[in-house]
CSV table of C-alpha atoms in Angstrom, one decimal:
chain,number,residue,atom,x,y,z
A,1,MET,CA,-88.1,115.1,-29.5
A,2,THR,CA,-87.1,111.7,-31.0
A,3,GLU,CA,-85.6,113.6,-33.9
A,4,THR,CA,-83.5,115.7,-31.5
A,5,VAL,CA,-82.3,112.5,-29.8
A,6,ASP,CA,-81.4,110.9,-33.2
A,7,VAL,CA,-79.5,113.9,-34.4
A,8,ARG,CA,-77.6,114.1,-31.1
A,9,ARG,CA,-76.7,110.4,-31.3
A,10,ARG,CA,-75.4,110.9,-34.8
A,11,VAL,CA,-73.4,114.0,-33.8
A,12,LEU,CA,-71.8,112.0,-30.9
A,13,GLU,CA,-71.0,109.0,-33.2
A,14,ALA,CA,-69.3,111.3,-35.6
A,15,ASN,CA,-67.4,112.8,-32.8
A,16,GLU,CA,-66.3,109.4,-31.5
A,17,ALA,CA,-64.9,108.5,-34.9
A,18,ALA,CA,-62.9,111.6,-35.1
A,19,ALA,CA,-61.7,111.2,-31.5
A,20,ARG,CA,-60.5,107.6,-32.3
A,21,LEU,CA,-58.3,109.0,-35.0
A,22,LEU,CA,-56.9,111.7,-32.7
A,23,ARG,CA,-56.2,109.1,-30.1
A,24,GLU,CA,-54.2,107.0,-32.6
A,25,ARG,CA,-52.2,110.0,-33.6
A,26,PHE,CA,-51.3,110.8,-30.0
A,27,ALA,CA,-50.5,107.2,-29.2
A,28,ALA,CA,-47.2,106.6,-27.4
A,29,ARG,CA,-46.0,110.1,-28.0
A,30,THR,CA,-48.1,112.9,-26.6
A,31,LEU,CA,-50.0,113.1,-23.4
A,32,VAL,CA,-53.3,114.9,-23.8
A,33,PRO,CA,-55.2,116.2,-20.8
A,34,ASN,CA,-58.7,117.7,-21.5
A,35,LEU,CA,-59.4,120.4,-18.9
A,36,ILE,CA,-63.0,121.0,-18.0
A,37,SER,CA,-64.7,123.4,-15.5
A,38,SER,CA,-67.1,126.2,-15.0
A,39,PRO,CA,-66.0,129.6,-16.3
A,40,GLY,CA,-63.6,131.2,-13.9
A,41,SER,CA,-62.5,128.1,-12.0
A,42,GLY,CA,-58.9,128.8,-13.1
A,43,LYS,CA,-58.1,126.5,-16.1
A,44,THR,CA,-56.0,129.1,-17.8
A,45,THR,CA,-54.3,130.1,-14.6
A,46,LEU,CA,-53.4,126.5,-13.8
A,47,LEU,CA,-52.0,126.1,-17.3
A,48,GLU,CA,-49.9,129.3,-16.9
A,49,ALA,CA,-48.4,127.9,-13.7
A,50,THR,CA,-47.9,124.5,-15.3
A,51,VAL,CA,-46.1,125.6,-18.4
A,52,GLN,CA,-43.8,127.9,-16.3
A,53,ARG,CA,-42.8,124.7,-14.3
A,54,LEU,CA,-42.6,122.2,-17.2
A,55,ALA,CA,-41.6,124.2,-20.3
A,56,GLY,CA,-37.8,123.7,-19.6
A,57,ARG,CA,-38.0,120.0,-19.9
A,58,LEU,CA,-41.1,119.1,-21.9
A,59,ARG,CA,-42.3,120.2,-25.3
A,60,LEU,CA,-45.8,121.7,-24.6
A,61,ALA,CA,-48.6,123.3,-26.5
A,62,VAL,CA,-52.2,124.3,-25.7
A,63,ILE,CA,-55.4,124.3,-27.6
A,64,GLU,CA,-57.9,126.8,-26.2
A,65,GLY,CA,-61.6,126.6,-26.6
A,66,ASP,CA,-63.8,129.6,-26.0
A,67,ILE,CA,-67.0,131.2,-27.2
A,68,ALA,CA,-65.2,134.5,-27.9
A,69,THR,CA,-61.9,136.3,-27.6
A,70,GLU,CA,-58.3,135.1,-28.1
A,71,ARG,CA,-57.5,136.1,-24.6
A,72,ASP,CA,-56.7,132.7,-23.2
A,73,ALA,CA,-54.4,131.7,-26.0
A,74,ASP,CA,-52.7,135.1,-25.7
A,75,ARG,CA,-52.0,134.4,-22.0
A,76,LEU,CA,-50.2,131.2,-22.8
A,77,ARG,CA,-48.3,132.7,-25.8
A,78,ALA,CA,-47.0,135.4,-23.5
A,79,LEU,CA,-45.2,132.6,-21.6
A,80,GLY,CA,-43.6,131.4,-24.8
A,81,VAL,CA,-45.9,128.4,-25.3
A,82,PRO,CA,-47.5,127.7,-28.7
A,83,ALA,CA,-51.3,128.1,-28.3
A,84,PHE,CA,-54.1,127.8,-30.8
A,85,GLN,CA,-57.4,129.4,-30.0
A,86,ILE,CA,-60.6,127.7,-31.2
A,87,LEU,CA,-63.6,130.0,-31.2
A,88,THR,CA,-66.8,127.9,-31.1
A,89,GLY,CA,-69.1,130.8,-32.0
A,90,GLY,CA,-71.6,129.9,-29.4
A,91,ALA,CA,-71.2,126.2,-29.0
A,92,CYS,CA,-70.8,125.2,-25.4
A,93,HIS,CA,-68.0,122.6,-25.9
A,94,LEU,CA,-65.2,121.6,-28.2
A,95,ASP,CA,-65.5,118.6,-30.5
A,96,ALA,CA,-62.9,116.2,-31.9
A,97,ARG,CA,-63.1,117.6,-35.4
A,98,GLN,CA,-62.4,121.1,-34.2
A,99,VAL,CA,-59.3,119.7,-32.4
A,100,ASP,CA,-58.3,117.9,-35.6
A,101,ARG,CA,-58.6,121.1,-37.7
A,102,ALA,CA,-56.7,123.1,-35.0
A,103,LEU,CA,-53.8,120.6,-35.2
A,104,ALA,CA,-53.7,120.9,-39.0
A,105,GLU,CA,-53.5,124.7,-38.7
A,106,ALA,CA,-51.2,125.0,-35.7
A,107,HIS,CA,-48.2,123.0,-36.8
A,108,PHE,CA,-47.1,122.3,-33.3
A,109,GLY,CA,-44.5,119.7,-34.3
A,110,ASP,CA,-43.6,116.9,-31.9
A,111,LEU,CA,-45.1,117.4,-28.4
A,112,ASP,CA,-44.7,115.7,-25.0
A,113,VAL,CA,-47.9,117.3,-23.6
A,114,LEU,CA,-50.8,118.9,-25.5
A,115,PHE,CA,-53.2,120.6,-23.1
A,116,ILE,CA,-56.7,121.1,-24.3
A,117,GLU,CA,-58.6,123.7,-22.3
A,118,ASN,CA,-62.3,123.2,-23.1
A,119,VAL,CA,-65.0,125.9,-23.2
A,120,GLY,CA,-65.9,127.1,-19.7
A,121,ASN,CA,-68.9,124.8,-18.9
A,122,LEU,CA,-69.4,122.1,-16.4
A,123,ILE,CA,-72.0,120.2,-18.4
A,124,CYS,CA,-71.7,120.1,-22.2
A,125,PRO,CA,-68.0,119.2,-22.6
A,126,THR,CA,-68.5,116.0,-20.6
A,127,SER,CA,-70.0,114.0,-23.5
A,128,TYR,CA,-67.4,114.9,-26.1
A,129,ASP,CA,-64.3,112.7,-26.4
A,130,LEU,CA,-61.4,114.8,-27.9
A,131,GLY,CA,-59.0,111.9,-28.2
A,132,GLU,CA,-57.6,112.9,-24.8
A,133,ASP,CA,-55.8,110.5,-22.4
A,134,PHE,CA,-57.9,111.8,-19.5
A,135,LYS,CA,-60.3,114.5,-18.4
A,136,VAL,CA,-59.3,116.9,-15.7
A,137,ALA,CA,-62.2,118.5,-13.8
A,138,LEU,CA,-61.4,121.8,-12.0
A,139,LEU,CA,-63.5,123.1,-9.1
A,140,SER,CA,-62.6,126.3,-7.3
A,141,VAL,CA,-63.3,126.4,-3.6
A,142,THR,CA,-65.3,129.6,-4.2
A,143,GLU,CA,-67.9,127.7,-6.2
A,144,GLY,CA,-69.3,125.8,-3.2
A,145,ASP,CA,-69.0,122.3,-1.7
A,146,ASP,CA,-72.2,120.9,-3.3
A,147,LYS,CA,-70.9,120.9,-6.9
A,148,PRO,CA,-69.8,117.2,-7.5
A,149,PHE,CA,-73.3,115.8,-6.7
A,150,LYS,CA,-75.0,118.7,-8.6
A,151,TYR,CA,-72.9,118.1,-11.7
A,152,PRO,CA,-72.1,114.4,-11.3
A,153,ALA,CA,-71.3,113.4,-14.9
A,154,ILE,CA,-68.0,115.3,-15.2
A,155,PHE,CA,-66.8,114.4,-11.8
A,156,ALA,CA,-67.6,110.8,-12.4
A,157,ARG,CA,-65.6,110.8,-15.7
A,158,ALA,CA,-62.6,112.9,-14.9
A,159,ALA,CA,-59.6,110.8,-13.9
A,160,VAL,CA,-58.3,113.8,-12.0
A,161,THR,CA,-60.1,116.5,-10.1
A,162,VAL,CA,-58.1,119.6,-9.2
A,163,LEU,CA,-59.5,121.8,-6.5
A,164,THR,CA,-58.3,125.3,-7.2
A,165,LYS,CA,-57.9,128.6,-5.3
A,166,VAL,CA,-57.4,126.8,-2.0
A,167,ASP,CA,-55.7,130.0,-0.7
A,168,LEU,CA,-59.2,131.4,-0.5
A,169,LEU,CA,-60.4,128.6,1.9
A,170,PRO,CA,-60.1,130.9,5.0
A,171,HIS,CA,-62.5,133.4,3.3
A,172,VAL,CA,-65.3,131.0,2.1
A,173,THR,CA,-67.6,128.3,3.4
A,174,PHE,CA,-66.3,125.1,1.8
A,175,ASP,CA,-66.4,121.7,3.5
A,176,LEU,CA,-63.4,119.9,1.9
A,177,GLU,CA,-64.3,116.6,3.5
A,178,ALA,CA,-67.8,116.7,2.1
A,179,VAL,CA,-66.3,117.3,-1.4
A,180,ARG,CA,-63.9,114.4,-0.9
A,181,VAL,CA,-66.9,112.1,0.0
A,182,GLN,CA,-68.8,113.2,-3.1
A,183,LEU,CA,-65.8,112.6,-5.3
A,184,ALA,CA,-65.1,109.2,-3.8
A,185,THR,CA,-68.7,108.2,-4.3
A,186,LEU,CA,-68.8,109.3,-7.9
A,187,ASN,CA,-65.3,108.3,-8.9
A,188,PRO,CA,-63.6,105.9,-6.4
A,189,THR,CA,-60.3,105.6,-8.4
A,190,GLY,CA,-59.9,109.3,-9.4
A,191,ASP,CA,-57.1,111.5,-8.2
A,192,VAL,CA,-57.9,114.6,-6.2
A,193,LEU,CA,-55.4,117.5,-5.9
A,194,LEU,CA,-55.6,120.7,-3.9
A,195,THR,CA,-53.9,123.6,-5.6
A,196,SER,CA,-53.4,127.4,-5.5
A,197,ALA,CA,-51.8,129.1,-8.4
A,198,ARG,CA,-51.3,132.1,-6.2
A,199,THR,CA,-49.3,130.3,-3.4
A,200,GLY,CA,-48.0,127.5,-5.6
A,201,ASP,CA,-49.6,124.8,-3.3
A,202,GLY,CA,-50.1,121.5,-5.0
A,203,LEU,CA,-48.5,122.5,-8.3
A,204,ALA,CA,-45.5,120.3,-7.9
A,205,GLU,CA,-47.8,117.4,-7.3
A,206,TRP,CA,-49.9,118.3,-10.4
A,207,CYS,CA,-46.8,118.5,-12.6
A,208,ALA,CA,-45.5,115.2,-11.2
A,209,LEU,CA,-48.8,113.6,-12.0
A,210,LEU,CA,-48.5,114.8,-15.6
A,211,GLU,CA,-44.9,113.5,-15.9
A,212,ARG,CA,-45.9,110.2,-14.4
A,213,ARG,CA,-48.8,109.7,-16.8
A,214,LEU,CA,-46.6,110.7,-19.7
A,215,ALA,CA,-44.0,108.1,-18.7
A,216,ALA,CA,-46.7,105.5,-18.2
A,217,LYS,CA,-48.2,106.1,-21.6
A,218,ARG,CA,-44.8,105.8,-23.3
A,219,SER,CA,-43.7,102.7,-21.4
A,220,ALA,CA,-47.1,101.0,-22.2
A,221,ALA,CA,-46.6,101.6,-25.9
B,1,MET,CA,-74.5,119.8,-39.8
B,2,THR,CA,-77.5,121.4,-41.6
B,3,GLU,CA,-79.7,118.8,-40.1
B,4,THR,CA,-78.5,119.8,-36.6
B,5,VAL,CA,-79.1,123.5,-37.4
B,6,ASP,CA,-82.6,122.7,-38.6
B,7,VAL,CA,-83.5,120.6,-35.5
B,8,ARG,CA,-82.1,123.3,-33.3
B,9,ARG,CA,-84.2,126.0,-35.1
B,10,ARG,CA,-87.3,123.9,-34.6
B,11,VAL,CA,-86.6,123.3,-31.0
B,12,LEU,CA,-86.1,127.0,-30.4
B,13,GLU,CA,-89.3,127.9,-32.3
B,14,ALA,CA,-91.3,125.4,-30.2
B,15,ASN,CA,-89.7,127.0,-27.1
B,16,GLU,CA,-90.7,130.5,-28.3
B,17,ALA,CA,-94.3,129.4,-28.7
B,18,ALA,CA,-94.4,128.0,-25.2
B,19,ALA,CA,-92.7,131.1,-23.8
B,20,ARG,CA,-95.3,133.4,-25.4
B,21,LEU,CA,-98.1,131.5,-23.5
B,22,LEU,CA,-96.2,131.7,-20.3
B,23,ARG,CA,-95.6,135.5,-20.8
B,24,GLU,CA,-99.4,136.0,-21.3
B,25,ARG,CA,-100.1,134.0,-18.2
B,26,PHE,CA,-97.8,136.2,-16.1
B,27,ALA,CA,-99.0,139.4,-17.7
B,28,ALA,CA,-99.8,142.2,-15.3
B,29,ARG,CA,-99.6,139.9,-12.3
B,30,THR,CA,-96.4,138.2,-11.6
B,31,LEU,CA,-92.8,139.5,-12.1
B,32,VAL,CA,-90.6,136.7,-13.5
B,33,PRO,CA,-86.8,137.1,-13.3
B,34,ASN,CA,-84.7,134.4,-14.9
B,35,LEU,CA,-81.4,134.0,-13.1
B,36,ILE,CA,-78.4,132.7,-15.1
B,37,SER,CA,-74.8,132.2,-14.2
B,38,SER,CA,-71.9,129.7,-14.0
B,39,PRO,CA,-72.2,127.0,-11.3
B,40,GLY,CA,-71.3,128.5,-8.0
B,41,SER,CA,-71.8,132.2,-8.7
B,42,GLY,CA,-74.3,132.4,-6.0
B,43,LYS,CA,-77.8,132.2,-7.6
B,44,THR,CA,-79.3,130.2,-4.8
B,45,THR,CA,-77.5,132.2,-2.1
B,46,LEU,CA,-78.9,135.5,-3.7
B,47,LEU,CA,-82.4,134.0,-3.7
B,48,GLU,CA,-82.1,133.0,0.0
B,49,ALA,CA,-81.1,136.5,0.9
B,50,THR,CA,-83.8,137.9,-1.3
B,51,VAL,CA,-86.7,135.9,0.0
B,52,GLN,CA,-85.7,136.6,3.6
B,53,ARG,CA,-86.0,140.3,2.8
B,54,LEU,CA,-89.2,140.2,0.7
B,55,ALA,CA,-91.3,137.3,1.9
B,56,GLY,CA,-93.1,139.4,4.5
B,57,ARG,CA,-94.6,141.7,1.9
B,58,LEU,CA,-94.7,139.8,-1.4
B,59,ARG,CA,-96.0,136.4,-2.4
B,60,LEU,CA,-92.9,134.6,-3.7
B,61,ALA,CA,-92.1,131.2,-5.3
B,62,VAL,CA,-89.0,129.7,-6.9
B,63,ILE,CA,-88.5,127.3,-9.8
B,64,GLU,CA,-85.1,125.6,-9.6
B,65,GLY,CA,-83.4,124.0,-12.6
B,66,ASP,CA,-80.6,121.6,-12.0
B,67,ILE,CA,-78.9,118.5,-13.6
B,68,ALA,CA,-79.2,116.6,-10.4
B,69,THR,CA,-80.3,116.9,-6.7
B,70,GLU,CA,-83.2,118.7,-5.0
B,71,ARG,CA,-80.7,120.6,-3.0
B,72,ASP,CA,-81.4,124.1,-4.2
B,73,ALA,CA,-85.2,123.8,-3.9
B,74,ASP,CA,-84.7,122.4,-0.4
B,75,ARG,CA,-82.6,125.5,0.6
B,76,LEU,CA,-85.5,127.8,-0.4
B,77,ARG,CA,-88.2,125.6,1.2
B,78,ALA,CA,-86.2,125.7,4.4
B,79,LEU,CA,-86.9,129.5,4.4
B,80,GLY,CA,-90.7,128.8,4.0
B,81,VAL,CA,-90.8,129.7,0.3
B,82,PRO,CA,-92.6,127.3,-2.1
B,83,ALA,CA,-90.0,125.9,-4.5
B,84,PHE,CA,-90.3,123.4,-7.4
B,85,GLN,CA,-87.2,121.5,-8.5
B,86,ILE,CA,-86.9,120.7,-12.2
B,87,LEU,CA,-84.3,118.0,-12.9
B,88,THR,CA,-83.1,118.3,-16.5
B,89,GLY,CA,-81.4,114.9,-16.5
B,90,GLY,CA,-78.3,116.2,-18.3
B,91,ALA,CA,-79.8,119.1,-20.3
B,92,CYS,CA,-77.7,122.3,-19.8
B,93,HIS,CA,-80.7,124.7,-19.6
B,94,LEU,CA,-84.4,125.0,-18.7
B,95,ASP,CA,-86.9,125.3,-21.5
B,96,ALA,CA,-90.4,127.0,-21.5
B,97,ARG,CA,-92.3,123.7,-21.6
B,98,GLN,CA,-90.5,122.5,-18.5
B,99,VAL,CA,-91.5,125.7,-16.7
B,100,ASP,CA,-95.1,125.2,-17.9
B,101,ARG,CA,-95.2,121.7,-16.5
B,102,ALA,CA,-93.6,122.8,-13.3
B,103,LEU,CA,-96.3,125.4,-12.8
B,104,ALA,CA,-99.0,122.8,-13.4
B,105,GLU,CA,-97.6,120.5,-10.8
B,106,ALA,CA,-96.5,123.1,-8.2
B,107,HIS,CA,-99.9,124.9,-7.6
B,108,PHE,CA,-98.2,128.0,-6.4
B,109,GLY,CA,-101.4,130.1,-6.5
B,110,ASP,CA,-101.2,133.9,-7.1
B,111,LEU,CA,-97.7,135.2,-7.0
B,112,ASP,CA,-96.1,138.6,-7.0
B,113,VAL,CA,-92.6,137.3,-8.0
B,114,LEU,CA,-91.7,133.9,-9.5
B,115,PHE,CA,-88.0,133.5,-9.5
B,116,ILE,CA,-86.6,131.0,-12.0
B,117,GLU,CA,-83.1,129.8,-11.2
B,118,ASN,CA,-81.7,128.3,-14.4
B,119,VAL,CA,-79.2,125.4,-14.6
B,120,GLY,CA,-75.7,126.6,-13.7
B,121,ASN,CA,-74.3,127.4,-17.1
B,122,LEU,CA,-73.2,130.7,-18.7
B,123,ILE,CA,-73.9,129.6,-22.2
B,124,CYS,CA,-76.9,127.3,-23.0
B,125,PRO,CA,-79.7,129.1,-21.0
B,126,THR,CA,-79.1,132.3,-23.0
B,127,SER,CA,-81.1,131.2,-26.0
B,128,TYR,CA,-84.1,129.9,-24.2
B,129,ASP,CA,-86.9,132.3,-23.4
B,130,LEU,CA,-88.8,131.1,-20.4
B,131,GLY,CA,-91.5,133.7,-20.6
B,132,GLU,CA,-89.5,135.8,-18.1
B,133,ASP,CA,-89.7,139.6,-17.8
B,134,PHE,CA,-86.0,139.9,-17.8
B,135,LYS,CA,-82.8,137.8,-17.5
B,136,VAL,CA,-80.4,138.4,-14.6
B,137,ALA,CA,-76.8,137.4,-15.1
B,138,LEU,CA,-74.7,136.8,-12.0
B,139,LEU,CA,-70.9,137.0,-12.0
B,140,SER,CA,-69.0,136.4,-8.9
B,141,VAL,CA,-65.8,138.4,-8.4
B,142,THR,CA,-63.9,135.1,-7.9
B,143,GLU,CA,-64.5,134.2,-11.6
B,144,GLY,CA,-62.3,136.8,-13.0
B,145,ASP,CA,-62.7,140.2,-14.7
B,146,ASP,CA,-62.6,138.9,-18.3
B,147,LYS,CA,-65.9,137.1,-18.3
B,148,PRO,CA,-68.3,139.5,-20.0
B,149,PHE,CA,-66.3,139.6,-23.2
B,150,LYS,CA,-65.6,135.9,-23.1
B,151,TYR,CA,-69.3,135.0,-22.7
B,152,PRO,CA,-70.9,138.0,-24.4
B,153,ALA,CA,-74.3,136.7,-25.3
B,154,ILE,CA,-75.7,136.4,-21.8
B,155,PHE,CA,-74.2,139.7,-20.6
B,156,ALA,CA,-75.6,141.5,-23.7
B,157,ARG,CA,-79.1,140.0,-23.1
B,158,ALA,CA,-79.5,140.3,-19.3
B,159,ALA,CA,-81.3,143.4,-18.3
B,160,VAL,CA,-79.6,143.2,-14.9
B,161,THR,CA,-76.1,142.0,-14.1
B,162,VAL,CA,-75.4,141.2,-10.4
B,163,LEU,CA,-71.8,141.0,-9.3
B,164,THR,CA,-71.7,138.7,-6.3
B,165,LYS,CA,-69.3,137.9,-3.5
B,166,VAL,CA,-67.9,141.5,-3.5
B,167,ASP,CA,-66.8,140.8,0.1
B,168,LEU,CA,-64.0,138.7,-1.5
B,169,LEU,CA,-62.7,141.6,-3.6
B,170,PRO,CA,-59.7,142.2,-1.2
B,171,HIS,CA,-58.6,138.6,-1.7
B,172,VAL,CA,-58.8,138.3,-5.5
B,173,THR,CA,-57.5,140.1,-8.6
B,174,PHE,CA,-60.6,141.6,-10.1
B,175,ASP,CA,-60.7,144.9,-12.0
B,176,LEU,CA,-64.2,146.2,-11.4
B,177,GLU,CA,-63.7,149.1,-13.8
B,178,ALA,CA,-62.7,146.8,-16.6
B,179,VAL,CA,-65.9,144.7,-16.0
B,180,ARG,CA,-68.0,147.9,-16.0
B,181,VAL,CA,-66.5,148.9,-19.4
B,182,GLN,CA,-67.2,145.4,-20.9
B,183,LEU,CA,-70.8,145.4,-19.6
B,184,ALA,CA,-71.4,149.0,-20.9
B,185,THR,CA,-70.1,147.9,-24.3
B,186,LEU,CA,-72.2,144.8,-24.5
B,187,ASN,CA,-75.3,146.3,-22.8
B,188,PRO,CA,-75.4,150.0,-22.5
B,189,THR,CA,-78.9,150.1,-20.9
B,190,GLY,CA,-78.4,147.3,-18.4
B,191,ASP,CA,-78.3,147.7,-14.7
B,192,VAL,CA,-75.3,146.6,-12.7
B,193,LEU,CA,-75.5,145.8,-9.0
B,194,LEU,CA,-72.7,144.9,-6.6
B,195,THR,CA,-73.7,142.5,-3.9
B,196,SER,CA,-72.5,140.3,-1.1
B,197,ALA,CA,-74.9,137.9,0.5
B,198,ARG,CA,-72.4,137.5,3.4
B,199,THR,CA,-72.3,141.2,4.3
B,200,GLY,CA,-75.6,142.3,2.9
B,201,ASP,CA,-74.1,144.8,0.6
B,202,GLY,CA,-76.3,145.7,-2.4
B,203,LEU,CA,-79.2,143.5,-1.3
B,204,ALA,CA,-81.5,146.4,-0.5
B,205,GLU,CA,-80.8,147.9,-3.9
B,206,TRP,CA,-81.5,144.5,-5.6
B,207,CYS,CA,-84.8,144.1,-3.7
B,208,ALA,CA,-85.8,147.7,-4.6
B,209,LEU,CA,-85.1,147.0,-8.2
B,210,LEU,CA,-87.4,144.0,-8.1
B,211,GLU,CA,-90.2,145.9,-6.4
B,212,ARG,CA,-89.8,148.8,-8.9
B,213,ARG,CA,-90.0,146.4,-11.8
B,214,LEU,CA,-93.1,144.7,-10.4
B,215,ALA,CA,-94.8,148.0,-9.9
B,216,ALA,CA,-93.9,149.1,-13.4
B,217,LYS,CA,-95.2,145.9,-14.9
B,218,ARG,CA,-98.5,146.3,-13.1
B,219,SER,CA,-99.0,150.0,-13.8
B,220,ALA,CA,-98.2,149.3,-17.5
B,221,ALA,CA,-101.0,146.7,-17.7
C-alpha cells in the first residue's frame, strides 16, 4: 500500500500548488468559503437563503460540486446568481484544479464572495484545499449529536460550523450541549451558528459573519 | 493522473480477490447485508431496532466501520449483540481485507446474519465489494428527495433501499413519489422500504425481508 500512499501524497501536493495560485488570485478581493457536509445537510438551501439576503449589496457567485446532475447550480441560477456546476463523475470531493478550470469557463467577473459548495461528503473534501479563506462545516440536527467526534477532521478544520434545520429540534433527539462540547474540544476557536432556512433563524448572524470576514480580508490587504 | 487510475484499479482488484474469499466463506450459511448511507441516516439505529426484533431467533453479529470512535459498536453491544469496530483512520469506506481481519479477531462463531455497517458516506463505499450478499442503501427523509439522482451509483447497486425517519415526513419537504420514480429508474428490480425506528413502521417488513433472503440463500445452496 506504500504505492497508494505515495500517489496520494503527490496528488495532494499538486492540489496544494494549485490552491496556492487560487488563493493569490482571490487575495484582498474575494471572500471564498468552502461549504462541506454530508449529503442533505442543507448546503444548497443555506446558499439559497444567503444569496437572497446578500445579492442586493454584494457581487456573488457559486461553484457547485456534485457527482451528478446540474440541479444545485440550477437552484442558485433560479435566484439570479451566477453558478457553475462541476460534475466530478464519481470523485468524492472537489480539487483546486477543477475550481481553476471552472473559473476560466465561468467568467464570473469581479466578485465579493465566491461560495464553493463541495460534493456531499463529510470525509473526502477535508484534505483538499481549494484556495478558500475558510471551510464551513454544516451539520443538520437530524443527523444526530454524535457526529463531530465521529468525523473529527472536518469539524477540527472548519473555522465555522453551521448547525442547520434547527426548526426540527422539537422532533428529533439532539443534545445541543453535547455537540457544543465536542466542537469546543476539536476546534476551540471555531464559530458555531444555529440556523434554520425555513424559519430564518440564524441567517442574519451567518450573513453578518460573511460580511465581517470580507471586510477583515480587505482591510488586512 | 494515469498513475492514480492504475493504482486505484489495482486496489480494487485486490479488494475483489479478498471479497471472493469472504463470499465463499459465507456461502450457504450466513447472510451478509452491507449497509451504506450518509452520516446520520440511521444505519446504527436501524440495526438496533433490527437486532431487538431478531436476536431471539437468529444468531447475529455486526461489523462497524467508522473513521473514529467505538460508539456504534458500543450501541450494539449494549443490546447483547457481538459487535466489532473497524476504525479506518480516515479512509472513507471499508474494504474486504479489513472485514477479513475483523472476522479473524472477532471470533463470532456460526452466524445467521452478519451485518456490516459501512463508514458514513454515500459515495466511496459503493465500489468496494465486502463479500456481502447485497448492499442496503439508507436515505433519511430529512436529506431531501433529490438524492437518488445526485448519488446514482449507490442507489443503482443497492438491492434494497430503506427510507428512514418517515415519522418526520409531516415536518419536512420530501416528495416520496419523486424518490420512487428516481429509484425505479436507477434500479427497477430493487426493493424499497419505508421505515421509522421511532414508531416501528416498516421494521417487520424489513426483518421479514432479511429472513426471506436468508432462507433463499440456504435453500439455493
